[in-house]
């Protein structure tokens, strides 16, 4: 319950900050253009708090913290007195309306840059892209433990996270990755990882495991912590056993156990699980049983669990002085935007799974994890979420800012506004698209929740 409350709290904080900046962008430019703003609300539904300023604008915090809005004087929505028509949104020039609508996403973009600048000045601790273990494809490509990845397909990487993202992108695009590394003897090498050979329909979240790459920071010994009752391992495997081989395949980390158990189960029949117990190496005969994982999917199991390893110490830090942090923030913003747009393109073309679309449940969980990792990681999370909000709002979908901008661009081309009927039809289409995206996001969120 404590984890749930913390997740909800950090989601509210995150969305509250980002929505406030987004709506303030609309509000500030609207006031500059002489538009009367009736209400500035953070959240939807019944107001929990409200104040009115001298200009007559109501500032409110509402009960549902999943967005916000700026309500402006507009003859299409409310009756406008003749002496106030000059302050109505619909009486402004098309360029003024474009500026007001675009100001929200631009505010989120500027906030992203500011947050990344603060993160770089503070310094973000991370894990270096140092390989701890290679198997299969990666081993055949010449990658070795101790190699430090410098770039993937010409794109420089400084951390394991950046390298993982670059390799996953190459796998989704079905092309081999050109990897520049520096080995433990400080010698530079270029390797080709044949990611195009991954099987069709591979799980995009398991690209590294399928390619045989294990980062040094993620290695965890296969030390048995518990044995489930009425399982294949009960009475055979003991807590404290260190698994060193399964069916003749060497085991160097806990992450290798599940794939080997799956291979053993699919083969059928018993297999030998070798363990170290009290300094003695034992060969134990076991037959996996088919059960269900945390998401309810079928999986081969022995019925063992591993001790939760403590997080390793960070071995990389991205930090700049106040002046150098600005161009670094701009470069990182451009990189993040490219990754986000690239992912959208891959989802549309079918190169990426729809499971990459996440909703508020995932946002809440990631917000909580980022906050627990420190201010540097939480700033990075906020920056990424702010940029995502900017990009999503610029999509040409009616009801979003991008849809309104599309209407105004059409108005510029044809010389007159779209008819009320056409805009109303667009709103219905936009609502349907948005509802579909939200439904898919919630569906993916629910699937990601562990079953109890």
PDB file of N, CA, C and O in Angstrom, residues 344-382:
ATOM      1  N   UNK A 344       7.322   6.518 -32.422  1.00  0.00           N
ATOM      2  CA  UNK A 344       5.977   6.692 -32.986  1.00  0.00           C
ATOM      3  C   UNK A 344       5.913   6.184 -34.423  1.00  0.00           C
ATOM      4  O   UNK A 344       4.967   5.507 -34.824  1.00  0.00           O
ATOM      5  N   UNK A 345       6.944   6.512 -35.196  1.00  0.00           N
ATOM      6  CA  UNK A 345       6.977   6.057 -36.594  1.00  0.00           C
ATOM      7  C   UNK A 345       7.003   4.531 -36.660  1.00  0.00           C
ATOM      8  O   UNK A 345       6.311   3.919 -37.480  1.00  0.00           O
ATOM      9  N   UNK A 346       7.788   3.912 -35.799  1.00  0.00           N
ATOM     10  CA  UNK A 346       7.898   2.449 -35.822  1.00  0.00           C
ATOM     11  C   UNK A 346       6.585   1.783 -35.395  1.00  0.00           C
ATOM     12  O   UNK A 346       6.232   0.715 -35.894  1.00  0.00           O
ATOM     13  N   UNK A 347       5.879   2.414 -34.449  1.00  0.00           N
ATOM     14  CA  UNK A 347       4.587   1.864 -34.039  1.00  0.00           C
ATOM     15  C   UNK A 347       3.591   1.927 -35.192  1.00  0.00           C
ATOM     16  O   UNK A 347       2.849   0.976 -35.458  1.00  0.00           O
ATOM     17  N   UNK A 348       3.588   3.068 -35.920  1.00  0.00           N
ATOM     18  CA  UNK A 348       2.663   3.235 -37.045  1.00  0.00           C
ATOM     19  C   UNK A 348       2.982   2.256 -38.168  1.00  0.00           C
ATOM     20  O   UNK A 348       2.088   1.669 -38.784  1.00  0.00           O
ATOM     21  N   UNK A 349       4.285   2.049 -38.444  1.00  0.00           N
ATOM     22  CA  UNK A 349       4.684   1.158 -39.537  1.00  0.00           C
ATOM     23  C   UNK A 349       4.683  -0.313 -39.134  1.00  0.00           C
ATOM     24  O   UNK A 349       4.862  -1.190 -39.979  1.00  0.00           O
ATOM     25  N   UNK A 350       4.490  -0.584 -37.834  1.00  0.00           N
ATOM     26  CA  UNK A 350       4.450  -1.963 -37.379  1.00  0.00           C
ATOM     27  C   UNK A 350       5.792  -2.526 -36.977  1.00  0.00           C
ATOM     28  O   UNK A 350       5.894  -3.712 -36.614  1.00  0.00           O
ATOM     29  N   UNK A 351       6.870  -1.720 -37.018  1.00  0.00           N
ATOM     30  CA  UNK A 351       8.192  -2.203 -36.612  1.00  0.00           C
ATOM     31  C   UNK A 351       8.328  -2.272 -35.101  1.00  0.00           C
ATOM     32  O   UNK A 351       9.254  -2.919 -34.596  1.00  0.00           O
ATOM     33  N   UNK A 352       7.464  -1.591 -34.386  1.00  0.00           N
ATOM     34  CA  UNK A 352       7.486  -1.620 -32.919  1.00  0.00           C
ATOM     35  C   UNK A 352       6.121  -2.049 -32.413  1.00  0.00           C
ATOM     36  O   UNK A 352       5.089  -1.780 -33.040  1.00  0.00           O
ATOM     37  N   UNK A 353       6.115  -2.712 -31.277  1.00  0.00           N
ATOM     38  CA  UNK A 353       4.877  -3.237 -30.716  1.00  0.00           C
ATOM     39  C   UNK A 353       4.029  -2.121 -30.101  1.00  0.00           C
ATOM     40  O   UNK A 353       4.552  -1.117 -29.592  1.00  0.00           O
ATOM     41  N   UNK A 354       2.708  -2.332 -30.119  1.00  0.00           N
ATOM     42  CA  UNK A 354       1.793  -1.401 -29.465  1.00  0.00           C
ATOM     43  C   UNK A 354       1.956  -1.422 -27.949  1.00  0.00           C
ATOM     44  O   UNK A 354       1.453  -0.540 -27.251  1.00  0.00           O
ATOM     45  N   UNK A 355       2.688  -2.418 -27.425  1.00  0.00           N
ATOM     46  CA  UNK A 355       2.935  -2.478 -25.989  1.00  0.00           C
ATOM     47  C   UNK A 355       3.808  -1.324 -25.508  1.00  0.00           C
ATOM     48  O   UNK A 355       3.917  -1.092 -24.304  1.00  0.00           O
ATOM     49  N   UNK A 356       4.432  -0.602 -26.449  1.00  0.00           N
ATOM     50  CA  UNK A 356       5.257   0.548 -26.074  1.00  0.00           C
ATOM     51  C   UNK A 356       4.413   1.754 -25.673  1.00  0.00           C
ATOM     52  O   UNK A 356       4.956   2.746 -25.182  1.00  0.00           O
ATOM     53  N   UNK A 357       3.097   1.700 -25.889  1.00  0.00           N
ATOM     54  CA  UNK A 357       2.215   2.792 -25.478  1.00  0.00           C
ATOM     55  C   UNK A 357       1.797   2.557 -24.034  1.00  0.00           C
ATOM     56  O   UNK A 357       1.201   1.532 -23.711  1.00  0.00           O
ATOM     57  N   UNK A 358       2.131   3.494 -23.158  1.00  0.00           N
ATOM     58  CA  UNK A 358       1.840   3.342 -21.733  1.00  0.00           C
ATOM     59  C   UNK A 358       0.925   4.458 -21.249  1.00  0.00           C
ATOM     60  O   UNK A 358       0.802   5.508 -21.892  1.00  0.00           O
ATOM     61  N   UNK A 359       0.304   4.221 -20.108  1.00  0.00           N
ATOM     62  CA  UNK A 359      -0.641   5.178 -19.541  1.00  0.00           C
ATOM     63  C   UNK A 359      -0.263   5.633 -18.153  1.00  0.00           C
ATOM     64  O   UNK A 359       0.887   5.516 -17.732  1.00  0.00           O
ATOM     65  N   UNK A 360      -1.249   6.155 -17.400  1.00  0.00           N
ATOM     66  CA  UNK A 360      -0.977   6.758 -16.091  1.00  0.00           C
ATOM     67  C   UNK A 360      -0.419   5.779 -15.058  1.00  0.00           C
ATOM     68  O   UNK A 360       0.315   6.192 -14.161  1.00  0.00           O
ATOM     69  N   UNK A 361      -0.762   4.488 -15.174  1.00  0.00           N
ATOM     70  CA  UNK A 361      -0.242   3.527 -14.201  1.00  0.00           C
ATOM     71  C   UNK A 361       1.268   3.424 -14.338  1.00  0.00           C
ATOM     72  O   UNK A 361       2.009   3.456 -13.344  1.00  0.00           O
ATOM     73  N   UNK A 362       1.738   3.308 -15.582  1.00  0.00           N
ATOM     74  CA  UNK A 362       3.185   3.248 -15.817  1.00  0.00           C
ATOM     75  C   UNK A 362       3.858   4.551 -15.411  1.00  0.00           C
ATOM     76  O   UNK A 362       4.943   4.545 -14.822  1.00  0.00           O
ATOM     77  N   UNK A 363       3.210   5.676 -15.732  1.00  0.00           N
ATOM     78  CA  UNK A 363       3.772   6.975 -15.339  1.00  0.00           C
ATOM     79  C   UNK A 363       3.946   7.045 -13.825  1.00  0.00           C
ATOM     80  O   UNK A 363       4.979   7.496 -13.324  1.00  0.00           O
ATOM     81  N   UNK A 364       2.941   6.584 -13.098  1.00  0.00           N
ATOM     82  CA  UNK A 364       3.011   6.623 -11.631  1.00  0.00           C
ATOM     83  C   UNK A 364       4.143   5.755 -11.110  1.00  0.00           C
ATOM     84  O   UNK A 364       4.911   6.164 -10.222  1.00  0.00           O
ATOM     85  N   UNK A 365       4.289   4.562 -11.663  1.00  0.00           N
ATOM     86  CA  UNK A 365       5.334   3.656 -11.188  1.00  0.00           C
ATOM     87  C   UNK A 365       6.719   4.206 -11.490  1.00  0.00           C
ATOM     88  O   UNK A 365       7.619   4.168 -10.644  1.00  0.00           O
ATOM     89  N   UNK A 366       6.916   4.724 -12.711  1.00  0.00           N
ATOM     90  CA  UNK A 366       8.227   5.269 -13.091  1.00  0.00           C
ATOM     91  C   UNK A 366       8.524   6.535 -12.305  1.00  0.00           C
ATOM     92  O   UNK A 366       9.669   6.780 -11.911  1.00  0.00           O
ATOM     93  N   UNK A 367       7.502   7.351 -12.053  1.00  0.00           N
ATOM     94  CA  UNK A 367       7.698   8.569 -11.252  1.00  0.00           C
ATOM     95  C   UNK A 367       8.199   8.217  -9.862  1.00  0.00           C
ATOM     96  O   UNK A 367       9.128   8.845  -9.335  1.00  0.00           O
ATOM     97  N   UNK A 368       7.611   7.198  -9.257  1.00  0.00           N
ATOM     98  CA  UNK A 368       8.014   6.782  -7.911  1.00  0.00           C
ATOM     99  C   UNK A 368       9.440   6.247  -7.906  1.00  0.00           C
ATOM    100  O   UNK A 368      10.257   6.611  -7.058  1.00  0.00           O
ATOM    101  N   UNK A 369       9.760   5.376  -8.880  1.00  0.00           N
ATOM    102  CA  UNK A 369      11.112   4.812  -8.956  1.00  0.00           C
ATOM    103  C   UNK A 369      12.140   5.913  -9.178  1.00  0.00           C
ATOM    104  O   UNK A 369      13.216   5.936  -8.536  1.00  0.00           O
ATOM    105  N   UNK A 370      11.839   6.862 -10.063  1.00  0.00           N
ATOM    106  CA  UNK A 370      12.771   7.966 -10.343  1.00  0.00           C
ATOM    107  C   UNK A 370      12.994   8.826  -9.115  1.00  0.00           C
ATOM    108  O   UNK A 370      14.125   9.231  -8.822  1.00  0.00           O
ATOM    109  N   UNK A 371      11.911   9.114  -8.401  1.00  0.00           N
ATOM    110  CA  UNK A 371      12.039   9.932  -7.188  1.00  0.00           C
ATOM    111  C   UNK A 371      12.886   9.231  -6.137  1.00  0.00           C
ATOM    112  O   UNK A 371      13.678   9.874  -5.430  1.00  0.00           O
ATOM    113  N   UNK A 372      12.740   7.894  -6.028  1.00  0.00           N
ATOM    114  CA  UNK A 372      13.524   7.150  -5.049  1.00  0.00           C
ATOM    115  C   UNK A 372      15.005   7.135  -5.419  1.00  0.00           C
ATOM    116  O   UNK A 372      15.870   7.036  -4.546  1.00  0.00           O
ATOM    117  N   UNK A 373      15.322   7.207  -6.714  1.00  0.00           N
ATOM    118  CA  UNK A 373      16.723   7.142  -7.152  1.00  0.00           C
ATOM    119  C   UNK A 373      17.459   8.455  -6.953  1.00  0.00           C
ATOM    120  O   UNK A 373      18.681   8.495  -7.034  1.00  0.00           O
ATOM    121  N   UNK A 374      16.737   9.532  -6.720  1.00  0.00           N
ATOM    122  CA  UNK A 374      17.400  10.805  -6.445  1.00  0.00           C
ATOM    123  C   UNK A 374      16.887  11.932  -7.310  1.00  0.00           C
ATOM    124  O   UNK A 374      16.183  11.726  -8.312  1.00  0.00           O
ATOM    125  N   UNK A 375      17.276  13.172  -6.938  1.00  0.00           N
ATOM    126  CA  UNK A 375      16.806  14.355  -7.655  1.00  0.00           C
ATOM    127  C   UNK A 375      17.241  14.350  -9.110  1.00  0.00           C
ATOM    128  O   UNK A 375      16.499  14.807  -9.991  1.00  0.00           O
ATOM    129  N   UNK A 376      18.449  13.838  -9.398  1.00  0.00           N
ATOM    130  CA  UNK A 376      18.939  13.836 -10.775  1.00  0.00           C
ATOM    131  C   UNK A 376      18.058  12.988 -11.677  1.00  0.00           C
ATOM    132  O   UNK A 376      17.676  13.402 -12.772  1.00  0.00           O
ATOM    133  N   UNK A 377      17.681  11.810 -11.209  1.00  0.00           N
ATOM    134  CA  UNK A 377      16.834  10.929 -12.011  1.00  0.00           C
ATOM    135  C   UNK A 377      15.409  11.467 -12.120  1.00  0.00           C
ATOM    136  O   UNK A 377      14.750  11.312 -13.152  1.00  0.00           O
ATOM    137  N   UNK A 378      14.906  12.103 -11.073  1.00  0.00           N
ATOM    138  CA  UNK A 378      13.553  12.644 -11.127  1.00  0.00           C
ATOM    139  C   UNK A 378      13.493  13.830 -12.090  1.00  0.00           C
ATOM    140  O   UNK A 378      12.505  13.979 -12.830  1.00  0.00           O
ATOM    141  N   UNK A 379      14.540  14.643 -12.133  1.00  0.00           N
ATOM    142  CA  UNK A 379      14.592  15.745 -13.098  1.00  0.00           C
ATOM    143  C   UNK A 379      14.590  15.198 -14.528  1.00  0.00           C
ATOM    144  O   UNK A 379      13.922  15.742 -15.409  1.00  0.00           O
ATOM    145  N   UNK A 380      15.338  14.117 -14.743  1.00  0.00           N
ATOM    146  CA  UNK A 380      15.374  13.513 -16.073  1.00  0.00           C
ATOM    147  C   UNK A 380      14.001  12.960 -16.461  1.00  0.00           C
ATOM    148  O   UNK A 380      13.543  13.135 -17.600  1.00  0.00           O
ATOM    149  N   UNK A 381      13.345  12.307 -15.511  1.00  0.00           N
ATOM    150  CA  UNK A 381      12.001  11.783 -15.771  1.00  0.00           C
ATOM    151  C   UNK A 381      11.039  12.911 -16.115  1.00  0.00           C
ATOM    152  O   UNK A 381      10.256  12.812 -17.076  1.00  0.00           O
ATOM    153  N   UNK A 382      11.054  13.998 -15.348  1.00  0.00           N
ATOM    154  CA  UNK A 382      10.174  15.132 -15.625  1.00  0.00           C
ATOM    155  C   UNK A 382      10.459  15.722 -16.999  1.00  0.00           C
ATOM    156  O   UNK A 382       9.528  16.096 -17.731  1.00  0.00           O
TER     157      UNK A 382
END
